[in-house]
Amino acid sequence: MIERTFLMIKPEGVERGLIGEIIGRFERKGFKILALNLTRLSREQAERQYEEHRGKDFFNDLVSYISSAPVVTFVIEGENAIATAREMAGATDPRQARPGTIRADYGIDVQRNVIHASDSEDSARREIALHFGDLANEDE
Ligand code: IDP
Ligand code: MG
């Protein structure tokens, strides 16, 4: 199924000059880049992005970190995009991520794991809408 998903290169990925490397992987895999933005998230946007984690011990740290410096937000489209992007990102903790995944190759620790990828159809729709508005609608 052709899907859209939301991806974000986290602050330490941008700072370390990994934008081209990371976006290139998705391009070479055959995904179409539908939207792309270099932006700094407000605290409110960061809280909404990570709403599901509100109340967890790492929530405040996570929100501060993700809104501390510019990120690159982007939307890709292609066959099975949601699950494939999650596989390409790798496990949350880079030490547990499979070799060759983005997090295994570039992740620093469980928080600074370089990339975010939506984890389901619902999350993808919600997160695309949060960052790119109308693009969440497949027929636009
Ligand atoms: P995911 O990004 O692989 O979907 P989630 O569990 O949804 O992982 O967590 C969202 C983000 O919160 C992670 O990518 C990471 O940046 C951060 N995070 C997750 N677990 C921890 C933790 O135990 N300590 C600190 N940060 C964490
Ligand atoms: Mg998640």
Coordinates of N, CA, C and O and ligand atoms in Angstrom, one line a residue:
M1 N 0.8 -1.2 0.0 CA 0.0 0.0 0.0 C 0.9 1.3 0.0 O 1.9 1.3 0.7
I2 N 0.5 2.2 -0.8 CA 1.3 3.5 -0.8 C 0.9 4.3 0.4 O -0.3 4.5 0.6
E3 N 1.9 4.6 1.2 CA 1.6 5.4 2.4 C 2.5 6.6 2.5 O 3.5 6.7 1.8
R4 N 2.1 7.5 3.4 CA 2.9 8.7 3.8 C 3.3 8.5 5.2 O 2.5 8.0 6.1
T5 N 4.5 8.9 5.6 CA 4.9 8.9 7.0 C 5.7 10.2 7.3 O 6.3 10.9 6.4
F6 N 5.8 10.5 8.6 CA 6.5 11.7 9.1 C 7.8 11.3 9.7 O 7.9 10.4 10.5
L7 N 8.8 12.0 9.3 CA 10.2 11.8 9.8 C 10.8 13.1 10.3 O 10.4 14.2 9.8
M8 N 11.7 12.9 11.2 CA 12.3 14.2 11.8 C 13.8 13.8 12.2 O 14.0 12.9 12.9
I9 N 14.7 14.6 11.6 CA 16.1 14.5 12.0 C 16.2 15.4 13.3 O 16.0 16.6 13.3
K10 N 16.6 14.7 14.4 CA 16.7 15.4 15.7 C 17.9 16.3 15.8 O 18.8 16.3 14.9
P11 N 17.9 17.2 16.8 CA 18.9 18.3 16.8 C 20.3 17.8 16.6 O 21.1 18.5 15.9
E12 N 20.7 16.7 17.3 CA 22.1 16.3 17.1 C 22.5 15.8 15.7 O 23.6 15.8 15.3
G13 N 21.4 15.4 15.0 CA 21.7 14.9 13.6 C 21.9 16.2 12.7 O 22.8 16.1 11.9
V14 N 21.2 17.2 13.0 CA 21.4 18.5 12.2 C 22.7 19.1 12.6 O 23.5 19.4 11.7
E15 N 23.0 19.2 13.9 CA 24.3 19.8 14.3 C 25.5 19.0 13.7 O 26.5 19.7 13.5
R16 N 25.4 17.7 13.6 CA 26.5 16.9 13.2 C 26.6 16.8 11.7 O 27.5 16.0 11.2
G17 N 25.8 17.5 11.0 CA 25.9 17.5 9.5 C 25.4 16.2 8.8 O 25.9 15.8 7.8
L18 N 24.4 15.6 9.4 CA 23.9 14.3 8.9 C 22.6 14.4 8.1 O 22.0 13.4 7.7
I19 N 22.2 15.7 7.8 CA 20.9 15.8 7.0 C 21.0 15.1 5.7 O 20.1 14.3 5.3
G20 N 22.0 15.4 4.9 CA 22.1 14.8 3.5 C 22.2 13.3 3.6 O 21.5 12.6 2.8
E21 N 23.0 12.8 4.5 CA 23.2 11.4 4.6 C 21.9 10.7 5.0 O 21.5 9.7 4.4
I22 N 21.1 11.3 5.9 CA 19.9 10.6 6.3 C 18.8 10.7 5.2 O 18.1 9.7 4.9
I23 N 18.6 11.9 4.7 CA 17.6 12.1 3.7 C 17.9 11.2 2.5 O 17.1 10.6 1.8
G24 N 19.2 11.2 2.1 CA 19.7 10.4 1.0 C 19.3 8.9 1.1 O 19.0 8.3 0.1
R25 N 19.3 8.4 2.3 CA 18.9 7.0 2.4 C 17.5 6.7 2.0 O 17.2 5.7 1.4
F26 N 16.6 7.7 2.3 CA 15.2 7.5 2.0 C 15.0 7.8 0.5 O 14.2 7.1 -0.2
E27 N 15.7 8.7 -0.1 CA 15.7 8.9 -1.5 C 16.2 7.7 -2.3 O 15.5 7.2 -3.2
R28 N 17.3 7.1 -1.9 CA 17.9 6.0 -2.6 C 17.0 4.8 -2.4 O 17.0 3.9 -3.3
K29 N 16.3 4.7 -1.3 CA 15.3 3.6 -1.1 C 14.2 3.7 -2.1 O 13.5 2.7 -2.4
G30 N 13.9 4.9 -2.7 CA 12.9 5.0 -3.7 C 11.7 5.8 -3.2 O 10.7 6.0 -3.9
F31 N 11.8 6.4 -2.0 CA 10.7 7.2 -1.5 C 10.7 8.6 -2.1 O 11.8 9.1 -2.4
K32 N 9.5 9.1 -2.2 CA 9.4 10.5 -2.7 C 9.3 11.4 -1.5 O 8.6 11.2 -0.6
I33 N 10.1 12.5 -1.6 CA 10.0 13.5 -0.5 C 8.9 14.5 -0.9 O 9.0 15.2 -1.9
L34 N 7.9 14.5 0.0 CA 6.7 15.4 -0.3 C 6.8 16.7 0.3 O 6.2 17.7 -0.1
A35 N 7.5 16.8 1.4 CA 7.7 18.1 2.1 C 8.9 18.0 3.0 O 9.3 16.9 3.4
L36 N 9.5 19.2 3.2 CA 10.8 19.2 4.0 C 10.9 20.6 4.6 O 10.7 21.6 4.0
N37 N 11.4 20.6 5.9 CA 11.5 21.9 6.6 C 12.6 21.8 7.6 O 12.7 20.9 8.3
L38 N 13.4 22.9 7.6 CA 14.4 23.1 8.7 C 13.7 24.0 9.6 O 13.4 25.2 9.3
T39 N 13.5 23.6 10.9 CA 12.7 24.4 11.8 C 13.1 24.1 13.2 O 13.6 23.1 13.5
R40 N 12.8 25.1 14.0 CA 12.9 24.8 15.5 C 11.6 24.7 16.1 O 10.7 25.6 16.0
L41 N 11.3 23.5 16.7 CA 10.0 23.3 17.3 C 9.8 24.2 18.6 O 10.7 24.3 19.3
S42 N 8.6 24.7 18.7 CA 8.3 25.4 20.0 C 8.1 24.3 21.0 O 7.9 23.1 20.7
R43 N 8.1 24.7 22.3 CA 7.9 23.8 23.4 C 6.5 23.1 23.2 O 6.4 21.9 23.4
E44 N 5.5 23.9 22.8 CA 4.2 23.4 22.6 C 4.1 22.4 21.5 O 3.5 21.3 21.6
Q45 N 4.8 22.6 20.4 CA 4.8 21.7 19.3 C 5.5 20.4 19.7 O 5.1 19.3 19.4
A46 N 6.6 20.5 20.5 CA 7.3 19.3 21.0 C 6.4 18.5 21.9 O 6.4 17.3 21.8
E47 N 5.7 19.2 22.8 CA 4.8 18.5 23.7 C 3.7 17.7 22.9 O 3.3 16.6 23.3
R48 N 3.2 18.4 21.9 CA 2.2 17.7 21.1 C 2.7 16.5 20.3 O 2.1 15.5 20.1
Q49 N 3.9 16.7 19.7 CA 4.6 15.6 19.0 C 4.7 14.4 19.9 O 4.5 13.3 19.5
Y50 N 5.1 14.6 21.2 CA 5.4 13.5 22.0 C 4.3 13.3 23.1 O 4.6 12.7 24.2
E51 N 3.1 13.8 22.8 CA 1.9 13.7 23.7 C 1.8 12.3 24.4 O 1.5 12.2 25.6
E52 N 2.0 11.2 23.6 CA 1.8 9.9 24.2 C 2.7 9.6 25.4 O 2.5 8.6 26.2
H53 N 3.8 10.3 25.5 CA 4.8 10.1 26.6 C 4.6 11.0 27.8 O 5.4 10.9 28.7
R54 N 3.6 11.9 27.7 CA 3.4 12.8 28.8 C 3.2 12.0 30.1 O 2.5 11.0 30.2
G55 N 4.0 12.4 31.2 CA 3.9 11.7 32.4 C 5.0 10.7 32.7 O 5.3 10.4 33.8
K56 N 5.7 10.4 31.6 CA 6.9 9.5 31.8 C 8.0 10.3 32.3 O 8.1 11.5 32.1
D57 N 9.0 9.5 32.9 CA 10.1 10.3 33.6 C 11.0 11.0 32.6 O 11.6 12.0 33.0
F58 N 11.0 10.6 31.3 CA 11.9 11.2 30.4 C 11.2 12.3 29.6 O 11.8 13.0 28.7
F59 N 9.9 12.6 29.8 CA 9.1 13.5 29.0 C 9.6 14.9 29.0 O 9.8 15.5 27.9
N60 N 9.9 15.5 30.2 CA 10.3 16.9 30.2 C 11.7 17.0 29.5 O 11.9 18.0 28.8
D61 N 12.6 16.1 29.8 CA 13.9 16.1 29.1 C 13.8 16.0 27.6 O 14.5 16.7 26.9
L62 N 12.9 15.1 27.2 CA 12.7 14.9 25.7 C 12.2 16.2 25.1 O 12.7 16.6 24.0
V63 N 11.2 16.8 25.7 CA 10.6 18.0 25.1 C 11.7 19.2 25.1 O 11.8 19.9 24.0
S64 N 12.4 19.3 26.1 CA 13.5 20.3 26.1 C 14.5 20.1 25.1 O 14.9 21.0 24.3
Y65 N 15.0 18.8 25.0 CA 16.0 18.5 24.0 C 15.5 18.7 22.5 O 16.2 19.3 21.7
I66 N 14.3 18.3 22.2 CA 13.8 18.3 20.9 C 13.5 19.7 20.4 O 13.5 20.1 19.2
S67 N 13.2 20.6 21.4 CA 13.0 22.0 21.1 C 14.2 22.9 21.3 O 14.1 24.1 21.2
S68 N 15.3 22.3 21.6 CA 16.5 23.1 21.9 C 17.3 23.7 20.7 O 18.0 24.6 20.9
A69 N 17.1 23.1 19.6 CA 17.8 23.5 18.4 C 17.1 23.0 17.1 O 16.2 22.2 17.3
P70 N 17.5 23.5 16.0 CA 16.7 23.1 14.8 C 16.7 21.6 14.5 O 17.6 20.9 14.8
V71 N 15.6 21.2 13.9 CA 15.4 19.9 13.4 C 15.0 19.9 12.0 O 14.6 21.0 11.5
V72 N 15.1 18.8 11.3 CA 14.6 18.7 9.9 C 13.3 17.8 9.9 O 13.5 16.6 10.3
T73 N 12.2 18.4 9.6 CA 11.0 17.6 9.5 C 10.7 17.3 8.0 O 10.9 18.1 7.2
F74 N 10.3 16.1 7.7 CA 9.9 15.8 6.3 C 8.9 14.7 6.2 O 8.7 13.9 7.2
V75 N 8.3 14.6 5.1 CA 7.2 13.6 4.8 C 7.7 12.9 3.6 O 8.1 13.4 2.6
I76 N 7.6 11.5 3.7 CA 7.9 10.7 2.5 C 6.7 9.9 2.1 O 5.8 9.7 2.9
E77 N 6.7 9.5 0.8 CA 5.6 8.7 0.3 C 6.1 7.5 -0.5 O 7.1 7.7 -1.2
G78 N 5.5 6.4 -0.3 CA 5.9 5.2 -1.1 C 5.3 3.9 -0.5 O 4.6 4.0 0.5
E79 N 5.6 2.8 -1.1 CA 5.1 1.5 -0.7 C 5.5 1.2 0.7 O 6.7 1.3 1.0
N80 N 4.5 0.9 1.5 CA 4.8 0.5 2.9 C 5.7 1.4 3.7 O 6.6 1.0 4.5
A81 N 5.5 2.7 3.4 CA 6.4 3.7 4.0 C 6.6 3.7 5.5 O 7.7 3.9 6.0
I82 N 5.5 3.5 6.2 CA 5.5 3.6 7.6 C 6.4 2.6 8.3 O 7.3 2.9 9.0
A83 N 6.1 1.3 8.0 CA 6.9 0.2 8.6 C 8.4 0.3 8.0 O 9.3 0.0 8.8
T84 N 8.5 0.6 6.8 CA 9.9 0.6 6.2 C 10.7 1.7 6.8 O 11.9 1.4 7.2
A85 N 10.2 2.8 7.1 CA 10.9 3.9 7.7 C 11.3 3.6 9.1 O 12.4 3.9 9.6
R86 N 10.4 2.9 9.8 CA 10.7 2.4 11.2 C 11.9 1.4 11.2 O 12.8 1.5 12.0
E87 N 11.9 0.5 10.2 CA 13.0 -0.4 10.1 C 14.3 0.3 9.7 O 15.3 -0.1 10.3
M88 N 14.2 1.3 8.8 CA 15.4 2.0 8.5 C 16.0 2.8 9.6 O 17.2 3.0 9.8
A89 N 15.1 3.3 10.5 CA 15.5 4.0 11.7 C 16.2 3.1 12.7 O 17.2 3.4 13.3
G90 N 15.6 2.0 12.9 CA 16.2 1.0 13.9 C 15.6 1.2 15.3 O 14.8 2.1 15.5
A91 N 16.0 0.3 16.2 CA 15.4 0.3 17.6 C 15.7 1.6 18.3 O 16.7 2.3 18.0
T92 N 14.8 2.0 19.2 CA 14.9 3.2 20.0 C 16.3 3.4 20.6 O 16.9 4.5 20.5
D93 N 16.8 2.4 21.2 CA 18.1 2.5 21.8 C 19.2 2.1 20.8 O 19.2 0.9 20.4
P94 N 20.0 3.0 20.4 CA 21.0 2.7 19.3 C 21.8 1.5 19.6 O 22.3 0.8 18.7
R95 N 22.0 1.2 20.9 CA 22.9 0.0 21.2 C 22.1 -1.3 20.9 O 22.8 -2.3 20.7
Q96 N 20.8 -1.2 20.8 CA 20.0 -2.4 20.4 C 19.6 -2.4 18.9 O 19.0 -3.4 18.5
A97 N 19.9 -1.3 18.2 CA 19.5 -1.2 16.8 C 20.4 -2.1 15.9 O 21.6 -2.3 16.2
R98 N 19.7 -2.7 14.9 CA 20.5 -3.6 14.0 C 21.5 -2.8 13.2 O 21.3 -1.6 12.8
P99 N 22.7 -3.4 13.0 CA 23.7 -2.7 12.2 C 23.2 -2.3 10.9 O 22.4 -3.0 10.3
G100 N 23.5 -1.1 10.4 CA 23.1 -0.6 9.1 C 21.8 0.2 9.2 O 21.4 0.9 8.3
T101 N 21.2 0.2 10.4 CA 20.1 1.2 10.6 C 20.6 2.5 11.0 O 21.8 2.7 11.4
I102 N 19.8 3.5 10.8 CA 20.3 4.9 11.0 C 20.7 5.1 12.5 O 21.7 5.7 12.8
R103 N 19.9 4.6 13.4 CA 20.2 4.7 14.8 C 21.5 3.9 15.2 O 22.3 4.4 16.0
A104 N 21.6 2.7 14.6 CA 22.9 2.0 14.9 C 24.1 2.7 14.4 O 25.1 2.8 15.1
D105 N 24.0 3.3 13.2 CA 25.1 4.0 12.6 C 25.4 5.3 13.3 O 26.6 5.7 13.4
Y106 N 24.4 6.1 13.7 CA 24.7 7.4 14.1 C 24.1 7.8 15.5 O 24.4 8.9 16.0
G107 N 23.3 7.0 16.1 CA 22.7 7.3 17.4 C 23.8 7.4 18.5 O 24.7 6.6 18.5
I108 N 23.5 8.3 19.4 CA 24.5 8.5 20.5 C 24.0 7.7 21.8 O 24.8 7.0 22.4
D109 N 22.7 7.9 22.1 CA 22.2 7.2 23.3 C 20.7 7.2 23.1 O 20.1 7.6 22.0
V110 N 19.9 6.6 24.1 CA 18.5 6.3 23.9 C 17.7 7.6 23.6 O 16.7 7.6 22.9
Q111 N 18.2 8.8 24.1 CA 17.5 10.0 23.8 C 18.0 10.6 22.5 O 17.1 10.9 21.6
R112 N 19.3 10.7 22.3 CA 19.8 11.3 21.1 C 20.0 10.2 20.1 O 21.2 9.9 19.7
N113 N 18.9 9.7 19.5 CA 18.9 8.6 18.6 C 18.7 9.1 17.1 O 18.3 8.3 16.3
V114 N 18.9 10.4 16.9 CA 19.1 11.0 15.5 C 17.8 11.1 14.7 O 17.7 12.1 13.9
I115 N 16.9 10.2 14.8 CA 15.7 10.3 13.9 C 14.4 9.9 14.6 O 14.5 9.0 15.5
H116 N 13.4 10.5 14.2 CA 12.0 10.1 14.6 C 11.3 9.6 13.4 O 11.4 10.1 12.3
A117 N 10.5 8.5 13.5 CA 9.7 8.0 12.4 C 8.3 7.6 13.0 O 8.3 6.9 14.1
S118 N 7.3 8.0 12.4 CA 5.9 7.6 12.9 C 5.8 6.1 13.1 O 6.3 5.4 12.2
D119 N 5.0 5.7 14.1 CA 5.0 4.3 14.4 C 3.7 3.5 13.9 O 3.6 2.3 14.1
S120 N 2.8 4.3 13.3 CA 1.6 3.6 12.8 C 0.9 4.6 11.9 O 1.3 5.7 11.8
E121 N -0.2 4.1 11.2 CA -1.0 4.9 10.3 C -1.6 6.1 11.1 O -1.5 7.2 10.6
D122 N -2.1 5.9 12.2 CA -2.7 6.9 13.0 C -1.7 8.0 13.4 O -1.9 9.2 13.3
S123 N -0.5 7.5 13.9 CA 0.6 8.5 14.3 C 1.0 9.3 13.1 O 1.3 10.5 13.1
A124 N 1.2 8.6 11.9 CA 1.6 9.3 10.7 C 0.7 10.4 10.3 O 1.1 11.5 10.1
R125 N -0.6 10.1 10.3 CA -1.6 11.1 10.0 C -1.6 12.2 11.0 O -1.6 13.4 10.6
R126 N -1.5 11.9 12.2 CA -1.5 12.9 13.3 C -0.3 13.8 13.2 O -0.4 15.0 13.3
E127 N 0.9 13.2 13.0 CA 2.1 13.9 13.0 C 2.3 14.8 11.7 O 2.8 15.9 11.8
I128 N 1.9 14.2 10.6 CA 1.9 15.0 9.4 C 1.0 16.2 9.5 O 1.4 17.3 9.2
A129 N -0.1 16.0 10.1 CA -1.1 17.2 10.3 C -0.5 18.2 11.2 O -0.6 19.4 11.0
L130 N 0.2 17.7 12.2 CA 0.8 18.6 13.2 C 1.9 19.5 12.6 O 2.0 20.7 12.9
H131 N 2.7 18.9 11.7 CA 3.8 19.7 11.2 C 3.6 20.2 9.8 O 4.2 21.2 9.4
F132 N 2.7 19.6 9.0 CA 2.5 20.0 7.6 C 1.1 20.2 7.2 O 0.8 20.3 6.0
G133 N 0.2 20.2 8.2 CA -1.2 20.5 7.9 C -1.9 19.6 6.9 O -1.9 18.4 7.1
D134 N -2.3 20.1 5.8 CA -3.2 19.4 4.8 C -2.6 18.2 4.2 O -3.3 17.3 3.7
L135 N -1.2 18.1 4.2 CA -0.6 16.9 3.6 C -1.0 15.6 4.2 O -0.8 14.6 3.6
A136 N -1.6 15.7 5.4 CA -2.0 14.4 6.1 C -3.1 13.7 5.2 O -3.3 12.5 5.4
N137 N -3.7 14.5 4.4 CA -4.8 13.9 3.5 C -4.2 13.3 2.3 O -3.7 14.0 1.4
E138 N -4.4 12.0 2.1 CA -3.7 11.2 1.0 C -4.1 11.8 -0.3 O -3.3 11.6 -1.3
D139 N -5.3 12.3 -0.5 CA -5.7 12.7 -1.8 C -5.3 14.2 -2.2 O -5.8 14.7 -3.2
E140 N -4.5 14.8 -1.3 CA -4.1 16.2 -1.7 C -2.8 16.2 -2.4 O -2.0 15.3 -2.2
Ligands
IDP1 P1 10.7 5.7 19.1 O1 11.3 7.0 18.8 O2 11.6 4.6 18.7 O3 9.2 5.6 18.7 P2 9.6 6.1 21.8 O4 9.5 5.1 22.9 O5 8.3 6.5 21.2 O6 10.6 5.6 20.7 O7 10.2 7.4 22.5 C1 10.2 8.6 21.8 C2 11.6 9.3 22.0 O8 11.8 9.5 23.4 C3 12.8 8.4 21.6 O9 13.1 8.3 20.2 C4 13.9 9.0 22.4 O10 14.4 10.2 21.8 C5 13.2 9.3 23.7 N1 13.2 8.3 24.7 C6 12.6 7.1 24.7 N2 12.9 6.3 25.8 C7 13.7 7.1 26.5 C8 14.4 6.8 27.8 O11 14.3 5.8 28.4 N3 15.2 7.8 28.2 C9 15.4 9.0 27.5 N4 14.8 9.3 26.3 C10 14.0 8.3 25.8
MG2 MG 7.5 6.4 19.3

